[in-house]
Amino acid sequence: MEAWIPPSHPRRESLLVRERLVEGFREGFVAMQGLIAHGRGECFDYLIGEQTTPPALEAERAAAAALLLAERPVISVNGNAAALAPRELVELAKTVGAKLEVNLFYRSRERELLIAEILRRNGAAEVLGVGDDASCTIPELFSERRRVSCRGIYAADVVLVPLEDGDRTEALRRMGKTVIAVDLNPLSRTSRAATITIVDNITRALPNMAKFAEELKGRPRDELSALAGGFDNDRNLREVLRYIGRRLEELAGRGIRLELPKA
Ligand code: ATP
Ligand code: MG
């Protein structure tokens, strides 16, 4: 049951996105903690102005190049990602030739199956990480959080982790993998530990990456290597922080009062 939001509501888009997550929670594939994580993301989206910033665009291009260069690229999918951008995940996977893997912080067979089903409905031919397929383990992590597919994330050279947790990002890096994170919070451990961090909403980041991947497809490998290898994550995150700083300074100078229409 979807809540009705008036077409003229100024925060309509954001509210509709929230409804998708609440719906996913009711259906059983979004975790309760996922709702909290979304709220944190929304807060940082406000700070960047709810649009893709120039440093995010640069990261999206470098990430597209890294995915195209990869031998065994994998896109990791959790409940929030499946609720927010299922079609975009499948499209990007097809464009760069990546595998899709269900990878949950709070694993249950029911949630795995529901997410795999959503991806299949959106055009995925194969979905890894369901049931016994997730039988390899990420070293140093405990319980269900460490289970991954032996044919997927375990063997991958490049992993895209939208909305990942810091511990797992660090563990994947220690396994020698190139980790591409999508995280609206430039200060999270995930953002600071990843090889390439895209500080953008997953709903904008995935289509941008697919567009870049289409553009870059047929380019020489050394050009792609220069794009991916030349990316400096620490510098990019500092640019994001400066962007937010400048934006807040500018807003503080100009004033942000809402003019209310007369009753
Ligand atoms: P970390 O473990 O990396 O230090 P955390 O514990 O603060 O981070 P988690 O709950 O582990 O955060 O991960 C969720 C992350 O996903 C948050 O940093 C949040 O900003 C981000 N996030 C939530 N929704 C979105 C979205 N739609 N697009 C991009 N990022 C998002
Ligand atoms: Mg965390």
Coordinates of C-alpha atoms and ligand atoms in Angstrom, one line a residue:
M1 CA 0.0 0.0 0.0
E2 CA 1.6 3.2 -1.1
A3 CA 1.1 6.5 0.6
W4 CA -0.5 9.3 -1.5
I5 CA 1.8 12.2 -2.0
P6 CA 0.4 15.4 -3.7
P7 CA 2.0 16.0 -7.1
S8 CA 2.8 19.6 -6.0
H9 CA 4.6 18.5 -2.8
P10 CA 8.0 20.2 -2.8
R11 CA 9.8 17.1 -1.5
R12 CA 7.7 14.7 -3.6
E13 CA 10.7 12.9 -5.2
S14 CA 12.4 12.3 -1.8
L15 CA 9.1 11.1 -0.3
L16 CA 8.5 8.6 -3.1
V17 CA 12.0 7.2 -2.7
R18 CA 11.3 6.8 1.0
E19 CA 8.1 4.9 0.2
R20 CA 10.0 2.5 -2.0
L21 CA 12.2 1.6 1.0
V22 CA 9.2 1.3 3.4
E23 CA 7.6 -1.0 0.8
G24 CA 10.8 -3.0 0.6
F25 CA 10.8 -3.3 4.4
R26 CA 7.2 -4.5 4.5
E27 CA 7.9 -7.0 1.8
G28 CA 10.8 -8.3 3.9
F29 CA 14.0 -7.5 1.8
V30 CA 15.0 -4.1 3.3
A31 CA 16.4 -4.4 6.8
M32 CA 15.2 -2.2 9.6
Q33 CA 18.8 -0.9 9.9
G34 CA 18.6 -0.1 6.2
L35 CA 15.9 2.5 6.9
I36 CA 18.2 4.2 9.4
A37 CA 21.1 4.1 6.8
H38 CA 18.8 5.8 4.3
G39 CA 18.1 8.6 6.7
R40 CA 21.8 9.2 7.1
G41 CA 22.2 9.2 3.3
E42 CA 19.4 11.7 2.9
C43 CA 21.1 14.1 5.3
F44 CA 24.3 14.1 3.3
D45 CA 22.3 14.5 0.1
Y46 CA 20.8 17.7 1.4
L47 CA 24.3 19.0 2.1
I48 CA 25.5 18.4 -1.5
G49 CA 22.2 19.9 -2.9
E50 CA 20.7 16.6 -4.0
Q51 CA 22.6 16.7 -7.3
T52 CA 25.7 15.1 -8.7
T53 CA 28.8 17.3 -7.9
P54 CA 31.8 17.7 -10.2
P55 CA 34.0 15.5 -8.0
A56 CA 31.3 12.8 -8.0
L57 CA 31.2 12.9 -11.7
E58 CA 35.0 12.4 -11.9
A59 CA 34.7 9.4 -9.5
E60 CA 31.9 8.0 -11.6
R61 CA 34.0 8.2 -14.8
A62 CA 37.0 6.6 -13.1
A63 CA 34.8 3.8 -11.6
A64 CA 33.3 3.1 -15.1
A65 CA 36.9 2.8 -16.4
A66 CA 37.9 0.5 -13.6
L67 CA 34.9 -1.8 -14.1
L68 CA 35.6 -2.0 -17.9
L69 CA 39.2 -2.9 -17.2
A70 CA 38.3 -5.6 -14.6
E71 CA 38.7 -9.2 -15.4
R72 CA 36.2 -10.4 -12.8
P73 CA 34.0 -7.4 -11.9
V74 CA 31.1 -8.0 -9.4
I75 CA 28.3 -5.7 -8.3
S76 CA 27.2 -6.3 -4.8
V77 CA 23.5 -5.8 -4.0
N78 CA 21.9 -5.3 -0.6
G79 CA 18.3 -4.6 0.3
N80 CA 18.5 -0.8 0.0
A81 CA 20.2 -1.0 -3.4
A82 CA 17.5 -3.4 -4.7
A83 CA 14.7 -1.1 -3.5
L84 CA 16.2 2.0 -4.9
A85 CA 17.8 1.1 -8.2
P86 CA 17.1 -2.5 -9.3
R87 CA 16.9 -1.8 -13.1
E88 CA 20.0 0.5 -13.0
L89 CA 22.0 -2.2 -11.2
V90 CA 21.2 -4.8 -13.9
E91 CA 21.8 -2.3 -16.7
L92 CA 25.2 -1.3 -15.4
A93 CA 26.1 -5.0 -14.9
K94 CA 25.3 -5.7 -18.5
T95 CA 27.1 -2.7 -19.8
V96 CA 30.4 -3.5 -18.1
G97 CA 30.0 -7.3 -18.1
A98 CA 29.8 -7.7 -14.3
K99 CA 28.2 -10.4 -12.2
L100 CA 25.5 -9.5 -9.7
E101 CA 25.8 -10.8 -6.2
V102 CA 23.3 -10.6 -3.3
N103 CA 25.5 -9.5 -0.3
L104 CA 23.7 -8.8 2.9
F105 CA 24.9 -7.4 6.2
Y106 CA 21.8 -9.0 7.8
R107 CA 21.5 -12.3 5.9
S108 CA 18.5 -14.5 5.7
R109 CA 17.4 -17.0 3.1
E110 CA 14.2 -15.1 2.6
R111 CA 15.8 -11.8 2.0
E112 CA 18.4 -13.4 -0.4
L113 CA 15.6 -15.0 -2.5
L114 CA 13.5 -11.8 -2.6
I115 CA 16.4 -9.7 -3.8
A116 CA 17.5 -12.3 -6.4
E117 CA 13.9 -12.3 -7.6
I118 CA 13.8 -8.5 -7.9
L119 CA 17.0 -8.5 -10.0
R120 CA 15.7 -11.3 -12.2
R121 CA 12.4 -9.4 -12.8
N122 CA 14.6 -6.5 -13.9
G123 CA 16.4 -8.5 -16.5
A124 CA 19.3 -10.3 -14.6
A125 CA 20.1 -13.7 -16.1
E126 CA 22.2 -14.9 -13.1
V127 CA 22.3 -13.8 -9.5
L128 CA 25.1 -15.0 -7.2
G129 CA 25.2 -15.1 -3.4
V130 CA 22.0 -17.0 -2.7
G131 CA 21.9 -20.0 -0.3
D132 CA 24.8 -22.4 -0.6
D133 CA 26.4 -20.3 -3.4
A134 CA 27.6 -17.9 -0.6
S135 CA 29.9 -20.5 0.9
C136 CA 33.3 -18.6 0.7
T137 CA 34.3 -16.3 3.6
I138 CA 35.9 -12.9 3.8
P139 CA 38.8 -13.3 6.2
E140 CA 38.6 -11.3 9.5
L141 CA 34.9 -10.8 9.5
F142 CA 32.5 -12.8 11.7
S143 CA 29.1 -14.5 11.4
E144 CA 26.8 -14.1 8.4
R145 CA 28.5 -10.9 7.3
R146 CA 31.5 -12.7 5.9
R147 CA 29.7 -15.1 3.5
V148 CA 30.2 -14.4 -0.2
S149 CA 30.0 -16.3 -3.4
C150 CA 33.2 -18.2 -4.4
R151 CA 32.5 -17.4 -8.0
G152 CA 31.6 -13.8 -7.2
I153 CA 33.0 -11.3 -4.7
Y154 CA 35.5 -13.9 -3.4
A155 CA 37.2 -14.2 -6.8
A156 CA 36.5 -10.7 -8.0
D157 CA 39.3 -8.2 -8.8
V158 CA 36.9 -5.2 -8.8
V159 CA 33.8 -5.0 -6.6
L160 CA 31.2 -2.2 -6.7
V161 CA 29.6 -1.9 -3.2
P162 CA 26.8 0.6 -3.1
L163 CA 25.9 1.5 0.5
E164 CA 28.5 -0.8 2.1
D165 CA 29.7 -1.0 5.7
G166 CA 33.2 0.2 6.7
D167 CA 34.4 -3.2 8.2
R168 CA 33.6 -5.1 5.0
T169 CA 35.0 -2.4 2.8
E170 CA 38.3 -2.6 4.7
A171 CA 38.3 -6.4 4.6
L172 CA 37.8 -6.4 0.9
R173 CA 40.6 -4.0 0.4
R174 CA 42.9 -6.1 2.6
M175 CA 42.1 -9.0 0.2
G176 CA 43.7 -6.9 -2.5
K177 CA 40.5 -6.0 -4.3
T178 CA 39.7 -2.7 -6.0
V179 CA 36.7 -1.4 -4.2
I180 CA 34.3 1.1 -5.7
A181 CA 31.9 2.5 -3.1
V182 CA 28.8 4.6 -3.5
D183 CA 28.3 6.5 -0.3
L184 CA 26.7 9.9 0.3
N185 CA 28.7 10.3 3.5
P186 CA 32.3 11.4 2.5
L187 CA 33.4 10.9 6.1
S188 CA 32.3 7.2 6.6
R189 CA 34.9 4.5 7.0
T190 CA 33.7 3.0 3.7
S191 CA 34.3 6.3 1.9
R192 CA 37.8 6.6 3.3
A193 CA 38.8 3.0 2.8
A194 CA 37.5 2.4 -0.7
T195 CA 39.7 2.7 -3.8
I196 CA 37.2 4.9 -5.6
T197 CA 34.4 6.5 -3.6
I198 CA 31.4 8.1 -5.4
V199 CA 29.8 10.6 -3.1
D200 CA 26.4 10.6 -4.8
N201 CA 23.0 9.1 -4.4
I202 CA 22.9 5.6 -5.8
T203 CA 19.9 6.7 -7.9
R204 CA 22.0 9.2 -9.7
A205 CA 25.4 7.4 -9.6
L206 CA 24.4 4.2 -11.3
P207 CA 22.9 5.8 -14.5
N208 CA 25.9 8.2 -14.7
M209 CA 28.3 5.2 -14.5
A210 CA 26.4 3.3 -17.2
K211 CA 26.5 6.4 -19.4
F212 CA 30.3 6.7 -18.9
A213 CA 30.8 3.0 -19.5
E214 CA 28.9 3.2 -22.8
E215 CA 31.1 6.2 -23.8
L216 CA 34.4 4.5 -22.7
K217 CA 33.6 1.0 -24.0
G218 CA 35.8 0.6 -27.2
R219 CA 38.6 3.0 -25.9
P220 CA 42.2 1.7 -25.7
R221 CA 43.1 0.0 -22.5
D222 CA 45.9 2.4 -21.6
E223 CA 43.4 5.3 -21.8
L224 CA 41.1 3.5 -19.4
S225 CA 44.1 2.6 -17.1
A226 CA 45.1 6.3 -17.0
L227 CA 41.6 7.2 -16.0
A228 CA 41.2 4.6 -13.3
G229 CA 44.8 4.6 -12.1
G230 CA 45.1 8.3 -12.1
F231 CA 42.2 8.7 -9.7
D232 CA 43.2 9.9 -6.2
N233 CA 40.5 9.1 -3.7
D234 CA 41.8 11.1 -0.9
R235 CA 42.1 14.2 -3.1
N236 CA 38.5 13.6 -4.5
L237 CA 37.1 13.3 -1.0
R238 CA 38.8 16.5 0.0
E239 CA 37.2 18.2 -3.0
V240 CA 33.8 16.9 -1.9
L241 CA 34.3 18.4 1.6
R242 CA 35.4 21.7 0.1
Y243 CA 32.3 21.7 -2.2
I244 CA 30.0 21.2 0.8
G245 CA 31.9 23.9 2.8
R246 CA 31.7 26.4 -0.1
R247 CA 28.0 25.6 -0.6
L248 CA 27.1 26.1 3.1
E249 CA 29.2 29.3 3.2
E250 CA 27.3 30.6 0.2
L251 CA 23.9 29.7 1.6
A252 CA 24.8 31.2 4.9
G253 CA 25.7 34.5 3.2
R254 CA 22.6 34.7 1.0
G255 CA 20.0 33.5 3.5
I256 CA 17.8 30.5 3.3
R257 CA 14.5 31.8 4.5
L258 CA 11.4 30.3 2.8
E259 CA 9.0 32.9 1.5
L260 CA 5.6 31.6 2.5
P261 CA 2.6 32.2 0.2
K262 CA 0.0 34.5 1.8
A263 CA -3.0 32.5 3.2
Ligands
ATP1 P1 30.8 3.1 7.9 O1 30.5 1.8 8.4 O2 31.3 3.1 6.5 O3 31.6 4.0 8.8 P2 28.1 3.9 8.7 O4 28.2 2.9 9.7 O5 28.0 5.3 9.1 O6 29.4 3.9 7.8 P3 26.4 2.2 7.3 O7 25.0 2.1 7.8 O8 27.4 1.1 7.6 O9 27.0 3.6 7.7 O10 26.3 2.4 5.7 C1 25.3 3.1 5.0 C2 25.9 4.2 4.2 O11 25.1 4.4 3.1 C3 25.8 5.5 5.0 O12 27.1 6.1 5.0 C4 24.9 6.4 4.2 O13 25.3 7.7 4.1 C5 24.9 5.8 2.8 N1 23.7 5.9 2.0 C6 22.4 5.7 2.4 N2 21.5 5.9 1.4 C7 22.2 6.1 0.3 C8 21.9 6.4 -1.0 N3 20.6 6.4 -1.5 N4 22.9 6.6 -1.9 C9 24.2 6.6 -1.5 N5 24.6 6.4 -0.2 C10 23.6 6.2 0.7
MG2 MG 28.8 0.9 9.4

